[in-house]
Amino acid sequence: MSQQPDWLNQEDKRAGKLSESGQSVSNPAAPKPKTRNQKSDNVDRSLKGFRLRVDYQQRFDTLVAEQKHISGKKGPDLIEEALAMLFKKYKKL
């Protein structure tokens, strides 16, 4: 018999605690994630690849996941924001 992974055991415990407390996992009163603002600018975009340090890539992926739910911004939006800050710092705007 195979053993369940740790994350699955943790989810089972969390679900059991929620059930015992009378809470539901999908609370209908929970705030919904903000919707992404549609950009009104008609800017041409192109694909650019970057080689990143592994730790930067992992931290960026975590940031994207957090911000997707908080502000609705996705990876390309955050990269453009970061580049705008760099351009401003080095007076390239």
Short mmCIF file of N, CA and C in Angstrom, two decimals:
data_model
loop_
_atom_site.label_atom_id
_atom_site.label_comp_id
_atom_site.label_asym_id
_atom_site.label_seq_id
_atom_site.Cartn_x
_atom_site.Cartn_y
_atom_site.Cartn_z
N MET A 1 0.84 -1.17 0.00
CA MET A 1 0.00 0.00 0.00
C MET A 1 0.89 1.24 0.00
N SER A 2 0.63 2.16 -0.92
CA SER A 2 1.47 3.36 -1.02
C SER A 2 1.04 4.39 0.03
N GLN A 3 2.02 5.15 0.47
CA GLN A 3 1.77 6.16 1.48
C GLN A 3 1.46 7.49 0.80
N GLN A 4 0.53 8.26 1.39
CA GLN A 4 0.16 9.55 0.83
C GLN A 4 1.30 10.54 1.02
N PRO A 5 1.48 11.48 0.06
CA PRO A 5 2.50 12.51 0.25
C PRO A 5 2.13 13.44 1.40
N ASP A 6 3.15 14.09 1.96
CA ASP A 6 2.94 14.98 3.12
C ASP A 6 1.91 16.06 2.84
N TRP A 7 1.97 16.67 1.65
CA TRP A 7 1.06 17.78 1.37
C TRP A 7 -0.39 17.31 1.38
N LEU A 8 -0.63 16.07 0.95
CA LEU A 8 -1.99 15.55 0.94
C LEU A 8 -2.47 15.29 2.36
N ASN A 9 -1.58 14.78 3.22
CA ASN A 9 -1.93 14.59 4.62
C ASN A 9 -2.26 15.92 5.29
N GLN A 10 -1.47 16.97 4.97
CA GLN A 10 -1.73 18.30 5.54
C GLN A 10 -3.07 18.84 5.08
N GLU A 11 -3.41 18.62 3.82
CA GLU A 11 -4.70 19.09 3.31
C GLU A 11 -5.85 18.33 3.98
N ASP A 12 -5.67 17.03 4.20
CA ASP A 12 -6.70 16.25 4.90
C ASP A 12 -6.93 16.79 6.30
N LYS A 13 -5.85 17.10 7.01
CA LYS A 13 -5.97 17.65 8.37
C LYS A 13 -6.66 19.00 8.35
N ARG A 14 -6.28 19.86 7.38
CA ARG A 14 -6.88 21.19 7.28
C ARG A 14 -8.38 21.08 6.98
N ALA A 15 -8.74 20.19 6.08
CA ALA A 15 -10.15 20.00 5.73
C ALA A 15 -10.93 19.46 6.92
N GLY A 16 -10.31 18.57 7.70
CA GLY A 16 -10.98 18.04 8.89
C GLY A 16 -11.23 19.12 9.92
N LYS A 17 -10.24 19.99 10.14
CA LYS A 17 -10.40 21.09 11.09
C LYS A 17 -11.49 22.06 10.65
N LEU A 18 -11.53 22.36 9.36
CA LEU A 18 -12.57 23.25 8.84
C LEU A 18 -13.95 22.63 9.03
N SER A 19 -14.04 21.34 8.76
CA SER A 19 -15.32 20.64 8.90
C SER A 19 -15.79 20.62 10.35
N GLU A 20 -14.85 20.37 11.27
CA GLU A 20 -15.19 20.34 12.69
C GLU A 20 -15.63 21.71 13.20
N SER A 21 -15.06 22.76 12.65
CA SER A 21 -15.41 24.11 13.12
C SER A 21 -16.67 24.63 12.46
N GLY A 22 -17.22 23.89 11.50
CA GLY A 22 -18.44 24.32 10.84
C GLY A 22 -18.19 25.23 9.65
N GLN A 23 -16.94 25.48 9.31
CA GLN A 23 -16.63 26.32 8.16
C GLN A 23 -16.58 25.47 6.91
N SER A 24 -16.85 26.11 5.79
CA SER A 24 -16.72 25.40 4.52
C SER A 24 -15.42 25.82 3.85
N VAL A 25 -14.92 24.95 3.01
CA VAL A 25 -13.67 25.23 2.32
C VAL A 25 -13.86 26.37 1.33
N SER A 26 -14.98 26.39 0.63
CA SER A 26 -15.25 27.45 -0.33
C SER A 26 -16.27 28.41 0.26
N ASN A 27 -15.80 29.34 1.05
CA ASN A 27 -16.66 30.30 1.73
C ASN A 27 -17.24 31.28 0.71
N PRO A 28 -18.58 31.32 0.54
CA PRO A 28 -19.16 32.22 -0.46
C PRO A 28 -18.98 33.69 -0.11
N ALA A 29 -18.69 34.01 1.16
CA ALA A 29 -18.51 35.40 1.56
C ALA A 29 -17.06 35.85 1.39
N ALA A 30 -16.19 34.95 0.98
CA ALA A 30 -14.78 35.30 0.81
C ALA A 30 -14.65 36.30 -0.34
N PRO A 31 -13.73 37.26 -0.20
CA PRO A 31 -13.58 38.23 -1.29
C PRO A 31 -13.08 37.56 -2.56
N LYS A 32 -13.61 38.01 -3.66
CA LYS A 32 -13.20 37.45 -4.94
C LYS A 32 -11.94 38.17 -5.42
N PRO A 33 -11.07 37.47 -6.15
CA PRO A 33 -9.87 38.14 -6.65
C PRO A 33 -10.26 39.29 -7.58
N LYS A 34 -9.44 40.33 -7.56
CA LYS A 34 -9.69 41.47 -8.43
C LYS A 34 -9.51 41.05 -9.87
N THR A 35 -10.32 41.64 -10.74
CA THR A 35 -10.18 41.34 -12.15
C THR A 35 -9.06 42.18 -12.74
N ARG A 36 -8.45 41.67 -13.74
CA ARG A 36 -7.33 42.35 -14.38
C ARG A 36 -7.85 43.53 -15.19
N ASN A 37 -7.20 44.66 -15.02
CA ASN A 37 -7.55 45.83 -15.80
C ASN A 37 -7.07 45.64 -17.23
N GLN A 38 -7.96 45.87 -18.16
CA GLN A 38 -7.57 45.78 -19.55
C GLN A 38 -6.76 47.01 -19.92
N LYS A 39 -5.65 46.80 -20.56
CA LYS A 39 -4.81 47.92 -20.96
C LYS A 39 -5.43 48.62 -22.15
N SER A 40 -5.51 49.92 -22.07
CA SER A 40 -6.10 50.68 -23.16
C SER A 40 -5.06 51.08 -24.19
N ASP A 41 -3.78 50.90 -23.87
CA ASP A 41 -2.75 51.27 -24.84
C ASP A 41 -2.60 50.18 -25.89
N ASN A 42 -2.35 50.61 -27.10
CA ASN A 42 -2.14 49.66 -28.19
C ASN A 42 -0.65 49.60 -28.50
N VAL A 43 0.09 49.01 -27.58
CA VAL A 43 1.54 48.92 -27.70
C VAL A 43 1.89 47.60 -28.38
N ASP A 44 2.79 47.67 -29.35
CA ASP A 44 3.28 46.44 -29.96
C ASP A 44 4.12 45.69 -28.94
N ARG A 45 3.95 44.41 -28.89
CA ARG A 45 4.69 43.59 -27.94
C ARG A 45 5.46 42.51 -28.70
N SER A 46 6.58 42.09 -28.12
CA SER A 46 7.36 41.00 -28.71
C SER A 46 7.82 40.08 -27.59
N LEU A 47 8.27 38.92 -27.98
CA LEU A 47 8.73 37.92 -27.02
C LEU A 47 10.23 38.07 -26.81
N LYS A 48 10.67 38.14 -25.56
CA LYS A 48 12.09 38.27 -25.23
C LYS A 48 12.40 37.25 -24.15
N GLY A 49 13.40 36.43 -24.37
CA GLY A 49 13.78 35.43 -23.39
C GLY A 49 14.92 35.91 -22.53
N PHE A 50 14.91 35.54 -21.27
CA PHE A 50 15.97 35.90 -20.34
C PHE A 50 16.46 34.65 -19.63
N ARG A 51 17.74 34.65 -19.31
CA ARG A 51 18.30 33.59 -18.47
C ARG A 51 18.43 34.18 -17.08
N LEU A 52 17.81 33.54 -16.12
CA LEU A 52 17.78 34.04 -14.75
C LEU A 52 18.46 33.07 -13.80
N ARG A 53 18.93 33.63 -12.69
CA ARG A 53 19.39 32.75 -11.61
C ARG A 53 18.19 31.96 -11.13
N VAL A 54 18.42 30.72 -10.74
CA VAL A 54 17.33 29.84 -10.33
C VAL A 54 16.58 30.42 -9.14
N ASP A 55 17.29 30.99 -8.16
CA ASP A 55 16.60 31.53 -6.99
C ASP A 55 15.75 32.75 -7.37
N TYR A 56 16.19 33.56 -8.34
CA TYR A 56 15.38 34.69 -8.80
C TYR A 56 14.12 34.18 -9.51
N GLN A 57 14.29 33.15 -10.30
CA GLN A 57 13.15 32.59 -11.02
C GLN A 57 12.09 32.06 -10.04
N GLN A 58 12.54 31.36 -9.01
CA GLN A 58 11.61 30.82 -8.03
C GLN A 58 10.89 31.93 -7.27
N ARG A 59 11.64 32.97 -6.88
CA ARG A 59 11.02 34.08 -6.16
C ARG A 59 10.06 34.85 -7.06
N PHE A 60 10.41 34.99 -8.35
CA PHE A 60 9.53 35.67 -9.29
C PHE A 60 8.24 34.88 -9.48
N ASP A 61 8.34 33.57 -9.61
CA ASP A 61 7.14 32.74 -9.77
C ASP A 61 6.23 32.86 -8.55
N THR A 62 6.81 32.93 -7.37
CA THR A 62 6.02 33.11 -6.14
C THR A 62 5.34 34.47 -6.16
N LEU A 63 6.08 35.51 -6.54
CA LEU A 63 5.53 36.85 -6.61
C LEU A 63 4.37 36.92 -7.61
N VAL A 64 4.54 36.29 -8.76
CA VAL A 64 3.49 36.29 -9.78
C VAL A 64 2.23 35.62 -9.23
N ALA A 65 2.40 34.49 -8.56
CA ALA A 65 1.24 33.78 -8.00
C ALA A 65 0.52 34.65 -6.97
N GLU A 66 1.27 35.33 -6.12
CA GLU A 66 0.65 36.20 -5.10
C GLU A 66 -0.07 37.37 -5.76
N GLN A 67 0.60 38.04 -6.68
CA GLN A 67 0.03 39.24 -7.28
C GLN A 67 -1.14 38.93 -8.21
N LYS A 68 -1.16 37.75 -8.78
CA LYS A 68 -2.28 37.36 -9.63
C LYS A 68 -3.58 37.40 -8.83
N HIS A 69 -3.51 36.98 -7.57
CA HIS A 69 -4.71 36.97 -6.73
C HIS A 69 -4.96 38.32 -6.07
N ILE A 70 -3.91 39.07 -5.79
CA ILE A 70 -4.07 40.36 -5.10
C ILE A 70 -4.45 41.46 -6.08
N SER A 71 -3.67 41.61 -7.15
CA SER A 71 -3.88 42.74 -8.05
C SER A 71 -4.34 42.34 -9.45
N GLY A 72 -4.33 41.06 -9.75
CA GLY A 72 -4.71 40.61 -11.09
C GLY A 72 -3.58 40.71 -12.09
N LYS A 73 -2.41 41.15 -11.65
CA LYS A 73 -1.27 41.27 -12.56
C LYS A 73 -0.63 39.91 -12.80
N LYS A 74 -0.22 39.70 -14.03
CA LYS A 74 0.45 38.46 -14.39
C LYS A 74 1.93 38.74 -14.63
N GLY A 75 2.68 37.70 -14.94
CA GLY A 75 4.12 37.82 -15.12
C GLY A 75 4.57 38.93 -16.06
N PRO A 76 4.01 39.00 -17.29
CA PRO A 76 4.44 40.06 -18.20
C PRO A 76 4.18 41.47 -17.65
N ASP A 77 3.08 41.64 -16.92
CA ASP A 77 2.78 42.94 -16.32
C ASP A 77 3.85 43.31 -15.30
N LEU A 78 4.26 42.34 -14.48
CA LEU A 78 5.26 42.61 -13.45
C LEU A 78 6.64 42.86 -14.07
N ILE A 79 6.94 42.17 -15.16
CA ILE A 79 8.22 42.41 -15.83
C ILE A 79 8.25 43.82 -16.41
N GLU A 80 7.15 44.25 -17.03
CA GLU A 80 7.10 45.61 -17.57
C GLU A 80 7.24 46.64 -16.45
N GLU A 81 6.62 46.38 -15.30
CA GLU A 81 6.74 47.28 -14.15
C GLU A 81 8.19 47.36 -13.68
N ALA A 82 8.86 46.22 -13.61
CA ALA A 82 10.26 46.19 -13.17
C ALA A 82 11.16 46.91 -14.17
N LEU A 83 10.92 46.69 -15.45
CA LEU A 83 11.72 47.36 -16.47
C LEU A 83 11.50 48.87 -16.43
N ALA A 84 10.28 49.31 -16.20
CA ALA A 84 10.00 50.75 -16.10
C ALA A 84 10.80 51.36 -14.95
N MET A 85 10.91 50.64 -13.82
CA MET A 85 11.69 51.14 -12.69
C MET A 85 13.17 51.21 -13.05
N LEU A 86 13.68 50.21 -13.77
CA LEU A 86 15.08 50.23 -14.21
C LEU A 86 15.34 51.39 -15.18
N PHE A 87 14.45 51.58 -16.12
CA PHE A 87 14.62 52.66 -17.09
C PHE A 87 14.63 54.02 -16.39
N LYS A 88 13.76 54.17 -15.39
CA LYS A 88 13.71 55.42 -14.65
C LYS A 88 15.01 55.62 -13.87
N LYS A 89 15.48 54.56 -13.23
CA LYS A 89 16.72 54.65 -12.43
C LYS A 89 17.90 55.06 -13.30
N TYR A 90 18.01 54.48 -14.49
CA TYR A 90 19.15 54.74 -15.35
C TYR A 90 18.84 55.82 -16.40
N LYS A 91 17.73 56.53 -16.16
CA LYS A 91 17.35 57.68 -17.01
C LYS A 91 17.28 57.29 -18.49
N LYS A 92 16.58 56.20 -18.77
CA LYS A 92 16.43 55.72 -20.13
C LYS A 92 14.98 55.79 -20.60
N LEU A 93 14.16 56.54 -19.90
CA LEU A 93 12.75 56.65 -20.31
C LEU A 93 12.55 57.69 -21.36
#
